[in-house]
Short mmCIF file of C-alpha atoms in Angstrom, two decimals:
data_model
loop_
_atom_site.label_atom_id
_atom_site.label_comp_id
_atom_site.label_asym_id
_atom_site.label_seq_id
_atom_site.Cartn_x
_atom_site.Cartn_y
_atom_site.Cartn_z
CA MET A 1 20.86 20.94 33.42
CA ASN A 2 24.60 20.25 32.97
CA GLN A 3 25.27 23.93 33.04
CA PHE A 4 23.56 24.68 36.34
CA LYS A 5 26.22 23.35 38.87
CA ASN A 6 28.14 24.25 42.09
CA ARG A 7 24.82 25.73 43.66
CA LEU A 8 24.60 28.29 40.86
CA LYS A 9 21.98 31.02 40.92
CA SER A 10 19.88 32.00 38.04
CA PHE A 11 18.00 35.02 37.73
CA LEU A 12 15.34 36.31 35.24
CA LEU A 13 15.88 39.57 33.27
CA ILE A 14 13.00 40.60 31.07
CA SER A 15 13.57 43.53 29.05
CA ILE A 16 11.44 45.41 26.59
CA CYS A 17 13.45 47.26 23.95
CA SER A 18 12.34 49.92 21.36
CA LEU A 19 14.13 51.55 18.54
CA GLN A 20 13.95 54.89 20.78
CA SER A 21 15.07 53.44 24.34
CA ALA A 22 17.37 51.23 25.80
CA CYS A 23 16.38 47.77 27.55
CA PHE A 24 15.09 48.21 31.06
CA LEU A 25 16.49 45.14 32.94
CA VAL A 26 15.52 44.22 36.52
CA GLY A 27 16.98 41.41 38.92
CA GLY A 28 20.64 39.97 39.01
CA GLY A 29 22.69 37.74 40.78
CA SER A 30 24.62 38.52 44.03
CA SER A 31 28.10 40.00 43.90
CA GLY A 32 30.63 37.07 43.66
CA ASP A 33 28.18 34.63 42.37
CA SER A 34 28.85 32.51 39.58
CA SER A 35 25.64 33.16 38.26
CA ALA A 36 23.47 31.59 35.28
CA GLY A 37 20.57 34.04 34.04
CA LEU A 38 17.40 33.29 32.41
CA LEU A 39 16.42 36.42 30.25
CA PHE A 40 13.01 36.80 28.92
CA ALA A 41 13.24 39.80 26.32
CA LEU A 42 10.73 41.52 24.11
CA LEU A 43 12.74 43.32 21.52
CA GLY A 44 10.59 45.78 19.47
CA VAL A 45 11.05 47.19 16.06
CA GLY A 46 9.16 49.19 13.81
CA GLY A 47 7.96 47.57 10.61
CA ALA A 48 10.69 44.74 10.47
CA SER A 49 11.54 41.80 12.06
CA VAL A 50 14.81 41.85 13.72
CA THR A 51 16.30 38.46 15.61
CA ALA A 52 18.31 39.56 18.97
CA GLU A 53 22.22 38.70 19.02
CA GLU A 54 22.74 36.00 21.09
CA ALA A 55 25.67 36.49 23.98
CA PRO A 56 29.01 34.91 22.98
CA ASN A 57 29.50 31.38 23.75
CA ASN A 58 31.53 28.37 23.33
CA GLY A 59 29.63 25.45 21.53
CA PRO A 60 26.27 26.74 22.75
CA LYS A 61 23.76 23.80 24.15
CA PRO A 62 20.05 24.11 23.65
CA LEU A 63 18.27 25.86 26.52
CA ALA A 64 16.23 23.22 28.60
CA VAL A 65 12.86 25.13 28.35
CA GLU A 66 9.77 25.12 26.04
CA VAL A 67 6.99 27.58 25.43
CA ARG A 68 3.61 27.20 24.47
CA GLN A 69 0.45 29.27 23.83
CA ASN A 70 -2.81 27.62 24.38
CA GLY A 71 -1.24 24.18 24.59
CA SER A 72 0.57 24.27 21.28
CA LEU A 73 4.37 24.22 21.36
CA ILE A 74 6.02 27.00 19.70
CA PRO A 75 9.84 25.80 18.88
CA SER A 76 12.69 28.25 19.19
CA GLY A 77 12.84 30.09 15.85
CA GLY A 78 8.97 29.83 15.71
CA GLU A 79 6.60 32.64 15.36
CA TYR A 80 3.29 34.01 16.52
CA ASP A 81 0.88 36.10 14.72
CA PHE A 82 -1.44 38.54 16.99
CA GLY A 83 -3.36 39.47 14.01
CA GLY A 84 -4.72 43.05 13.03
CA ARG A 85 -5.25 45.75 15.62
CA VAL A 86 -6.43 49.47 15.09
CA ASN A 87 -3.41 51.70 15.60
CA ASN A 88 -3.23 52.99 19.44
CA THR A 89 -5.49 50.47 20.70
CA ASN A 90 -5.02 47.81 23.21
CA GLY A 91 -5.17 44.25 22.36
CA PRO A 92 -6.14 41.22 24.61
CA ASN A 93 -3.38 39.70 26.74
CA VAL A 94 -1.88 36.48 25.12
CA ASP A 95 -0.56 34.04 27.50
CA PHE A 96 2.74 32.17 26.84
CA VAL A 97 3.84 29.62 29.15
CA ILE A 98 7.47 28.76 29.88
CA LYS A 99 8.15 25.24 31.45
CA ASN A 100 11.38 23.96 32.74
CA THR A 101 12.42 20.93 30.82
CA GLY A 102 15.66 20.38 32.50
CA THR A 103 16.90 18.55 35.41
CA GLU A 104 17.46 21.12 37.82
CA THR A 105 15.42 24.07 39.70
CA LEU A 106 15.65 27.35 38.02
CA THR A 107 15.87 30.27 40.59
CA PHE A 108 15.24 34.08 39.83
CA SER A 109 13.72 37.07 41.20
CA GLN A 110 11.97 40.19 40.15
CA SER A 111 9.04 40.59 37.55
CA VAL A 112 8.79 42.36 34.03
CA VAL A 113 9.70 46.14 33.79
CA GLN A 114 7.12 47.47 31.11
CA ASP A 115 8.23 49.76 28.52
CA PRO A 116 4.87 52.12 27.82
CA SER A 117 6.37 53.16 24.35
CA ALA A 118 6.54 49.54 22.92
CA ASP A 119 4.06 48.00 20.29
CA PHE A 120 4.01 44.73 22.53
CA LEU A 121 3.44 44.83 26.46
CA VAL A 122 4.70 41.97 28.52
CA THR A 123 3.42 41.47 31.87
CA GLN A 124 4.08 38.41 34.38
CA THR A 125 3.74 37.60 38.11
CA SER A 126 6.67 37.56 40.58
CA ILE A 127 8.08 34.12 41.12
CA THR A 128 11.29 33.25 42.83
CA SER A 129 12.18 29.77 40.99
CA LEU A 130 10.96 27.39 38.70
CA ALA A 131 11.05 23.72 39.70
CA VAL A 132 11.87 20.74 37.11
CA GLY A 133 8.68 20.43 35.28
CA ALA A 134 6.98 23.71 36.68
CA GLU A 135 5.51 26.64 34.45
CA HIS A 136 5.62 30.23 34.45
CA THR A 137 3.12 32.32 32.61
CA VAL A 138 4.32 35.60 30.64
CA SER A 139 1.54 37.70 29.17
CA VAL A 140 1.92 39.84 25.90
CA SER A 141 -0.54 42.46 24.48
CA PHE A 142 -0.40 43.94 20.94
CA GLN A 143 -0.68 47.87 21.47
CA PRO A 144 0.64 49.27 18.12
CA LYS A 145 1.89 52.84 18.17
CA SER A 146 2.45 52.97 14.28
CA LEU A 147 0.69 52.06 11.30
CA GLY A 148 1.92 48.65 9.40
CA LEU A 149 3.65 45.39 10.32
CA ARG A 150 4.85 45.57 13.70
CA SER A 151 7.52 42.67 14.85
CA SER A 152 9.45 41.79 17.89
CA THR A 153 11.29 39.05 19.25
CA LEU A 154 10.56 37.23 22.46
CA ARG A 155 13.76 35.75 23.66
CA ILE A 156 14.57 33.40 26.69
CA ASN A 157 18.34 33.73 27.73
CA GLY A 158 19.99 31.05 29.68
CA PRO A 159 23.77 31.01 30.83
CA SER A 160 26.39 31.99 28.37
CA ASN A 161 27.09 28.30 27.11
CA THR A 162 23.49 27.84 25.99
CA SER A 163 21.58 29.28 22.75
CA ALA A 164 18.78 31.70 23.05
CA TYR A 165 15.10 30.36 22.77
CA SER A 166 13.47 33.01 20.27
CA ILE A 167 10.11 33.33 19.12
CA SER A 168 9.13 36.01 16.58
CA VAL A 169 5.75 38.17 17.17
CA PHE A 170 4.03 40.29 14.82
CA GLY A 171 1.06 41.94 14.05
CA ASN A 172 -0.57 44.51 11.78
CA SER A 173 -1.50 48.11 12.94
CA THR A 174 -4.35 49.40 10.79
CA ALA A 175 -6.01 52.85 10.65
CA THR A 176 -9.47 51.47 10.91
CA ALA A 177 -10.94 48.28 12.12
CA GLU A 178 -10.19 45.23 9.79
CA PRO A 179 -10.70 41.31 10.30
CA GLU A 180 -7.82 39.03 10.09
CA ILE A 181 -7.97 35.46 9.52
CA ARG A 182 -6.05 32.74 10.96
CA ILE A 183 -6.83 29.00 11.04
CA THR A 184 -5.10 26.51 13.50
CA GLN A 185 -4.86 22.77 13.91
CA VAL A 186 -2.56 22.39 17.14
CA SER A 187 -0.39 24.92 15.29
CA ASN A 188 -0.80 27.84 12.79
CA LEU A 189 -1.62 26.97 9.11
CA ASN A 190 -0.85 29.83 6.99
CA SER A 191 -2.78 30.18 3.59
CA GLY A 192 -0.91 27.82 1.13
CA SER A 193 0.38 25.74 3.66
CA SER A 194 -0.16 21.99 3.96
CA TYR A 195 -2.21 19.63 6.30
CA SER A 196 -1.51 15.82 6.56
CA PHE A 197 -4.08 13.49 7.85
CA GLY A 198 -1.45 10.80 7.88
CA ASN A 199 -2.17 7.03 6.84
CA VAL A 200 -5.66 5.84 6.86
CA GLN A 201 -6.79 2.73 5.70
CA GLU A 202 -8.84 2.50 2.28
CA ALA A 203 -12.49 1.94 2.55
CA THR A 204 -12.75 3.50 6.46
CA LEU A 205 -13.61 6.31 7.81
CA GLY A 206 -10.72 8.48 9.23
CA THR A 207 -10.82 10.31 12.39
CA ALA A 208 -12.60 13.74 12.44
CA VAL A 209 -9.91 16.53 12.90
CA SER A 210 -10.74 19.84 14.37
CA PHE A 211 -9.77 22.92 12.73
CA THR A 212 -9.98 26.42 14.34
CA ILE A 213 -10.81 29.77 12.50
CA HIS A 214 -9.58 32.63 14.37
CA ASN A 215 -10.52 36.41 13.79
CA LEU A 216 -7.51 38.30 15.04
CA GLY A 217 -8.66 41.34 13.62
CA SER A 218 -10.87 44.27 15.00
CA ALA A 219 -13.61 44.05 12.76
CA ALA A 220 -16.35 41.26 12.05
CA LEU A 221 -14.84 38.38 9.55
CA THR A 222 -17.71 37.40 7.40
CA PHE A 223 -17.91 34.59 4.74
CA PRO A 224 -19.55 35.53 1.38
CA GLY A 225 -21.99 32.68 0.46
CA GLY A 226 -22.47 31.57 3.87
CA SER A 227 -21.54 27.86 4.67
CA ALA A 228 -20.60 27.56 0.94
CA ALA A 229 -17.47 29.44 1.57
CA LEU A 230 -15.85 26.61 2.72
CA THR A 231 -15.24 24.07 0.00
CA LEU A 232 -13.01 21.13 -1.45
CA ALA A 233 -11.60 20.79 -4.67
CA GLY A 234 -8.84 19.05 -6.23
CA ILE A 235 -8.18 15.41 -7.77
CA ASN A 236 -9.18 13.64 -4.66
CA ALA A 237 -11.67 16.15 -2.98
CA SER A 238 -14.31 13.38 -3.09
CA GLU A 239 -11.88 11.53 -0.41
CA PHE A 240 -12.02 14.35 2.13
CA THR A 241 -15.32 15.44 3.81
CA ILE A 242 -16.35 18.49 5.73
CA VAL A 243 -18.23 16.98 8.73
CA GLY A 244 -19.68 19.97 10.30
CA GLY A 245 -19.00 22.99 12.59
CA PHE A 246 -18.83 25.93 9.74
CA ASP A 247 -22.35 27.45 9.06
CA GLY A 248 -21.07 30.49 7.51
CA SER A 249 -22.07 33.03 10.02
CA SER A 250 -19.81 35.79 10.68
CA LEU A 251 -17.09 35.77 13.50
CA ALA A 252 -16.82 39.00 15.96
CA ALA A 253 -13.39 40.46 16.30
CA GLY A 254 -11.53 37.69 18.71
CA ALA A 255 -13.95 35.28 18.34
CA THR A 256 -13.25 31.67 17.12
CA ARG A 257 -15.00 28.49 15.43
CA ASN A 258 -14.25 24.89 14.90
CA PHE A 259 -14.82 22.82 12.08
CA SER A 260 -14.04 19.23 11.08
CA LEU A 261 -12.49 17.30 8.21
CA ARG A 262 -12.21 13.89 7.76
CA PHE A 263 -10.15 11.84 5.25
CA ASN A 264 -12.04 8.99 3.96
CA PRO A 265 -9.83 7.07 1.31
CA THR A 266 -12.07 4.97 -1.44
CA ASP A 267 -11.13 1.25 -1.97
CA THR A 268 -9.00 0.95 -4.76
CA GLY A 269 -7.79 -2.64 -4.48
CA SER A 270 -4.13 -1.51 -4.53
CA LEU A 271 -1.47 -3.49 -2.67
CA SER A 272 0.51 -0.16 -2.21
CA SER A 273 0.01 2.79 -0.38
CA ILE A 274 -1.54 5.78 -2.51
CA SER A 275 -1.28 9.74 -1.72
CA LYS A 276 -4.43 11.50 -2.04
CA ASN A 277 -4.67 15.21 -2.36
CA ALA A 278 -7.16 18.13 -2.42
CA ILE A 279 -7.62 21.73 -1.58
CA LEU A 280 -9.56 23.24 0.99
CA THR A 281 -10.45 27.11 0.44
CA LEU A 282 -12.29 29.42 2.72
CA VAL A 283 -13.71 32.46 1.18
CA ASN A 284 -13.90 35.64 3.70
CA ASN A 285 -13.43 39.25 3.96
CA ASP A 286 -9.91 39.53 4.96
CA THR A 287 -8.34 41.94 2.59
CA ASP A 288 -5.05 40.09 1.96
CA GLU A 289 -6.44 36.51 2.51
CA GLY A 290 -9.57 36.59 1.05
CA SER A 291 -9.12 32.98 -0.32
CA PHE A 292 -7.54 31.22 2.43
CA GLN A 293 -6.20 27.80 1.18
CA ILE A 294 -5.01 24.86 2.99
CA ASN A 295 -3.27 21.87 0.86
CA LEU A 296 -4.83 18.54 2.29
CA THR A 297 -2.76 15.35 2.07
CA GLY A 298 -3.23 12.00 3.19
CA THR A 299 -1.95 8.67 2.51
CA ALA A 300 -4.67 5.75 1.74
CA THR A 301 -2.97 2.58 2.97
CA PRO A 302 -4.20 -1.14 1.62
CA ARG A 303 -6.83 -2.43 3.51
CA PRO A 304 -6.47 -6.10 4.64
CA GLN A 305 -6.74 -8.37 1.69
CA PRO A 306 -6.59 -11.86 0.77
CA GLU A 307 -4.22 -12.90 -2.05
CA ILE A 308 -4.81 -16.21 -3.96
CA SER A 309 -1.89 -17.91 -5.19
CA VAL A 310 -1.77 -21.73 -7.09
CA THR A 311 1.26 -23.57 -7.30
CA GLN A 312 1.88 -27.28 -8.53
CA ASN A 313 4.95 -29.10 -7.05
CA GLY A 314 6.09 -25.80 -5.55
CA ASN A 315 5.86 -23.96 -8.74
CA PRO A 316 3.68 -20.98 -9.27
CA ILE A 317 1.13 -21.15 -11.86
CA ALA A 318 -0.36 -17.56 -12.54
CA SER A 319 -4.22 -17.24 -13.25
CA GLY A 320 -4.33 -17.27 -17.03
CA ALA A 321 -1.16 -19.69 -17.41
CA THR A 322 -1.35 -23.13 -18.72
CA TYR A 323 -0.57 -26.55 -17.24
CA ASN A 324 0.37 -29.23 -19.62
CA PHE A 325 -0.24 -32.92 -18.96
CA GLY A 326 1.90 -34.07 -21.79
CA SER A 327 1.20 -36.73 -24.19
CA ARG A 328 -1.18 -39.73 -22.89
CA GLN A 329 -2.49 -42.62 -24.85
CA GLU A 330 -6.10 -42.66 -25.64
CA PHE A 331 -8.69 -43.80 -22.93
CA THR A 332 -5.84 -44.26 -20.31
CA THR A 333 -5.98 -41.89 -17.21
CA SER A 334 -3.03 -40.13 -15.95
CA PRO A 335 -1.65 -40.03 -12.37
CA ASN A 336 -3.53 -37.21 -10.17
CA ILE A 337 -1.64 -34.34 -10.24
CA THR A 338 -1.77 -32.31 -7.08
CA PHE A 339 -2.16 -28.44 -7.12
CA THR A 340 -1.82 -26.06 -4.06
CA ILE A 341 -4.12 -23.26 -3.39
CA ARG A 342 -2.66 -20.62 -0.74
CA ASN A 343 -3.58 -17.41 0.66
CA GLU A 344 -0.88 -15.14 0.82
CA GLY A 345 -2.83 -12.08 1.98
CA ASN A 346 -3.60 -10.73 5.53
CA ALA A 347 -7.32 -11.38 5.27
CA ASN A 348 -9.40 -14.27 4.75
CA LEU A 349 -9.60 -15.91 1.43
CA THR A 350 -12.81 -17.05 0.64
CA LEU A 351 -13.48 -19.78 -2.29
CA THR A 352 -17.09 -19.14 -3.35
CA ASN A 353 -19.52 -22.04 -4.86
CA ASN A 354 -18.89 -24.30 -1.86
CA PRO A 355 -18.36 -27.18 -2.41
CA ASN A 356 -17.96 -26.98 -6.10
CA PHE A 357 -15.07 -24.56 -5.80
CA LEU A 358 -13.41 -25.38 -9.16
CA PHE A 359 -15.62 -25.03 -12.29
CA LYS A 360 -14.41 -26.85 -15.55
CA SER A 361 -14.98 -25.88 -19.03
CA GLY A 362 -13.42 -25.88 -22.46
CA THR A 363 -13.43 -27.87 -25.55
CA ASN A 364 -12.11 -30.94 -23.88
CA GLY A 365 -13.17 -30.32 -20.68
CA ALA A 366 -14.63 -34.05 -20.18
CA ASP A 367 -11.02 -35.41 -20.52
CA PHE A 368 -9.99 -33.77 -17.11
CA THR A 369 -11.14 -34.87 -14.20
CA ILE A 370 -11.21 -32.79 -11.05
CA THR A 371 -11.08 -33.65 -7.21
CA GLN A 372 -12.30 -30.75 -5.48
CA PRO A 373 -10.60 -29.26 -2.27
CA ASN A 374 -11.63 -30.65 1.19
CA LEU A 375 -12.60 -27.46 2.58
CA PRO A 376 -16.07 -27.53 4.29
CA SER A 377 -15.68 -23.87 5.37
CA GLY A 378 -14.76 -22.52 2.14
CA ILE A 379 -12.23 -20.18 3.77
CA LEU A 380 -8.45 -19.85 4.04
CA ALA A 381 -6.96 -17.88 6.88
CA PRO A 382 -3.77 -15.93 6.03
CA ASN A 383 -0.85 -18.42 4.89
CA GLU A 384 -3.44 -21.35 4.96
CA THR A 385 -3.45 -24.04 2.21
CA THR A 386 -5.79 -26.59 0.43
CA THR A 387 -5.34 -28.80 -2.36
CA PHE A 388 -7.17 -30.29 -5.22
CA THR A 389 -6.05 -32.73 -8.07
CA ILE A 390 -6.52 -33.13 -11.85
CA SER A 391 -6.24 -36.35 -13.81
CA PHE A 392 -6.17 -36.25 -17.84
CA THR A 393 -8.04 -39.24 -19.50
CA PRO A 394 -7.78 -38.49 -23.39
CA SER A 395 -10.63 -39.28 -25.38
CA SER A 396 -9.97 -40.82 -29.19
CA VAL A 397 -7.09 -39.24 -31.13
CA ALA A 398 -9.45 -39.51 -33.94
CA SER A 399 -11.26 -36.73 -32.73
CA GLY A 400 -8.00 -34.72 -32.48
CA ALA A 401 -4.76 -35.22 -30.93
CA SER A 402 -4.69 -31.88 -28.78
CA LYS A 403 -7.15 -31.78 -25.97
CA VAL A 404 -7.68 -28.32 -24.22
CA GLY A 405 -9.88 -27.34 -21.07
CA SER A 406 -9.76 -24.82 -18.31
CA ILE A 407 -10.59 -24.53 -14.52
CA ALA A 408 -11.81 -21.48 -12.76
CA ILE A 409 -11.59 -20.77 -9.01
CA ALA A 410 -14.28 -18.30 -8.06
CA ASN A 411 -13.13 -16.16 -4.60
CA ASN A 412 -12.74 -12.96 -3.21
CA ASP A 413 -9.40 -11.71 -4.11
CA PHE A 414 -9.73 -7.98 -5.13
CA ASN A 415 -7.97 -8.62 -8.54
CA GLU A 416 -8.11 -12.19 -8.93
CA SER A 417 -11.61 -12.81 -8.17
CA THR A 418 -11.72 -15.76 -11.06
CA TYR A 419 -8.53 -17.49 -10.88
CA THR A 420 -8.08 -19.44 -14.33
CA ILE A 421 -5.76 -22.24 -15.31
CA LEU A 422 -5.70 -23.59 -18.86
CA LEU A 423 -5.46 -27.41 -18.98
CA ALA A 424 -3.58 -28.85 -22.10
CA GLY A 425 -2.58 -32.30 -23.25
CA THR A 426 -1.88 -34.69 -26.34
CA SER A 427 -3.78 -37.91 -27.18
CA THR A 428 -1.77 -40.68 -28.58
CA PRO A 429 -3.12 -43.71 -30.12
CA THR A 430 -3.92 -47.01 -28.77
CA PRO A 431 -0.92 -49.43 -29.60
CA VAL A 432 -2.18 -51.81 -32.37
CA PRO A 433 -0.65 -54.76 -34.26
CA ASP A 434 0.38 -54.35 -37.84
CA ILE A 435 0.86 -57.69 -39.79
CA ASN A 436 3.03 -58.00 -42.85
CA ILE A 437 3.83 -61.04 -45.09
CA ARG A 438 6.71 -61.17 -47.10
CA GLN A 439 8.57 -63.96 -49.28
CA LEU A 440 12.04 -62.84 -49.47
CA SER A 441 12.01 -59.15 -49.84
CA THR A 442 8.77 -58.76 -51.58
CA ASN A 443 5.62 -57.80 -49.29
CA TYR A 444 2.32 -59.18 -49.88
CA LEU A 445 -0.85 -57.41 -49.23
CA THR A 446 -3.93 -59.24 -48.19
CA GLY A 447 -5.49 -60.77 -51.06
CA SER A 448 -2.73 -60.40 -53.24
CA THR A 449 -1.26 -63.68 -55.21
CA PHE A 450 1.98 -65.47 -55.25
CA THR A 451 2.66 -67.48 -58.12
CA TYR A 452 4.83 -70.64 -57.71
CA PRO A 453 7.36 -71.60 -60.42
CA ASP A 454 5.95 -74.31 -62.79
CA THR A 455 6.25 -77.73 -61.60
CA THR A 456 5.54 -81.07 -63.28
CA GLU A 457 2.60 -82.49 -61.98
CA ASN A 458 2.82 -85.74 -59.46
CA THR A 459 6.20 -84.20 -58.59
CA THR A 460 7.44 -82.71 -55.33
CA GLY A 461 7.81 -79.07 -55.88
CA THR A 462 10.19 -76.24 -54.17
CA LEU A 463 9.44 -75.50 -50.36
CA LEU A 464 8.99 -71.73 -49.93
CA THR A 465 9.18 -69.95 -46.76
CA PHE A 466 7.18 -66.96 -46.20
CA THR A 467 7.77 -64.24 -43.35
CA ILE A 468 5.01 -62.90 -40.71
CA GLU A 469 6.16 -59.42 -39.64
CA ASN A 470 4.47 -57.27 -36.87
CA LEU A 471 5.19 -53.87 -37.89
CA GLY A 472 2.65 -52.49 -35.15
CA GLN A 473 3.44 -51.40 -31.50
CA ALA A 474 1.32 -54.23 -29.96
CA THR A 475 1.35 -57.78 -29.87
CA LEU A 476 0.06 -59.69 -32.89
CA ASN A 477 -2.18 -62.61 -31.89
CA LEU A 478 -2.73 -65.37 -34.48
CA THR A 479 -6.05 -66.56 -33.31
CA GLY A 480 -7.16 -68.86 -36.27
CA THR A 481 -7.66 -72.67 -35.86
CA PRO A 482 -5.32 -73.58 -37.65
CA ARG A 483 -3.28 -70.65 -37.09
CA ILE A 484 -2.69 -70.73 -40.92
CA ALA A 485 -5.39 -72.29 -43.26
CA ILE A 486 -5.02 -73.13 -47.04
CA THR A 487 -8.25 -72.88 -48.89
CA GLY A 488 -9.48 -73.03 -52.37
CA THR A 489 -10.33 -74.90 -55.49
CA ASN A 490 -6.87 -76.48 -55.28
CA ALA A 491 -5.94 -76.41 -51.74
CA SER A 492 -4.79 -79.92 -51.58
CA ASP A 493 -2.11 -79.35 -54.14
CA PHE A 494 -0.35 -76.84 -51.31
CA ALA A 495 1.23 -78.29 -48.43
CA LEU A 496 1.86 -76.35 -45.22
CA SER A 497 4.77 -77.09 -43.07
CA ALA A 498 3.90 -77.53 -39.27
CA PHE A 499 3.27 -74.11 -37.58
CA SER A 500 2.23 -73.74 -34.18
CA THR A 501 2.86 -69.97 -33.05
CA SER A 502 0.25 -68.11 -31.62
CA SER A 503 1.78 -64.66 -31.25
CA VAL A 504 4.24 -62.05 -32.63
CA ALA A 505 5.53 -59.21 -30.62
CA ALA A 506 5.73 -55.83 -31.90
CA GLY A 507 8.84 -55.53 -34.23
CA SER A 508 9.36 -59.30 -34.29
CA PHE A 509 8.36 -62.02 -36.92
CA THR A 510 7.90 -65.59 -37.53
CA THR A 511 8.07 -67.92 -40.45
CA PHE A 512 6.15 -70.68 -42.34
CA SER A 513 6.78 -73.04 -45.26
CA VAL A 514 4.25 -73.93 -48.08
CA ARG A 515 5.51 -76.32 -50.88
CA PHE A 516 3.48 -76.77 -54.13
CA ASN A 517 2.82 -80.33 -55.10
CA PRO A 518 0.69 -80.49 -58.18
#
């Protein structure tokens, strides 16, 4: 530590102070030394907690030590409960281990001076130094001299520019023997406190966590109902399990028993983490903690899951959405449209019904043609893709212009196990020619009559021109031989001018002329 410089000598001062007596101090630096001191003090108070006043300093730094009890770290400002004890009886020694976590050796001499009038008795072996990383054990026992709550503060003082390391200790002095329950999981868990199991992947077995029941009292700790005294309740109680160790038998004074809990979150299929909660209750005969409760929490993290997506030309198509092929002439086939299936999850995506992964249905399903994905294994690894194509060949417009169908992709995506895409398209009629014949502005339907002006027999009549129009969308083919024929009883009285046109384009026309020569 930076505060130990220039071959400073340190020492251990350990005192036990009571309300009736002054502190007894043993040890010290040599005259003339610029000494840094390590003080381990037990300040006894009757019935109330008192924190010892720290020595004046400028900008105190944390003291480079740590204290553990039975392997559990007790931070500065923490506490330790000695439980219950019959007044004027001696409790067992509890060992506190002080470790030098600094960068320089701490040197000190002498051992603790015990004050027989204190409620807490401190003992330690004599040592001269504590190397970096080394440990020193101090034992404390609870020996109450008065009834009620007894409390003190264990304090380790370093140089004047460091802050004290303090631990509150307390115990309950009773007139008769009583049990005193405590539950620990590395550190103390008070009734009403919480314990978190952290993150556990859903649908997996979490690690069994061991908890210890302590009887810190002076009488047997019993559990009404036996093994049924330990229960789980709450909204997610079924996702926490008592996995063993608690049989409901009583605990003698000073005895312990372990039991284990496991957090087993169920499979929700959620893509987000979900908090789970339950309440652990242990019914016992402790007079002030007869229903000892611990709030249990845990976070269910999503299991690795596949996630299917479908795109067309980079545009996402959600399940249940429609892809429209637009208008298409009946009985003609559209180009193949390529669709891409991608696994956006972090587990394998399995397409079922191999090799017919896509199932087609719908009123006009036959108007849509599918090319199945080329995926022999039926499995897409995370971020892997495969493709399929669909073409549209609309049936006759006479059966309805609007054509609809659908495809379904069966897979193991938790919430999209049947991925559906609706298909739509419009059937348009096949282009056909549409013939119309007119004379001047008058249209003549097939089978209608055109009357020539009266003409003197054996004279040359008027030559009249007729127009053939194609009002349709396809070429009008004139297929007769001859192209135009005049028939009937008096066919010889009508003369057709030369006409050789064989076809008329859509929207175009041609003409022919006929003269009446009676």
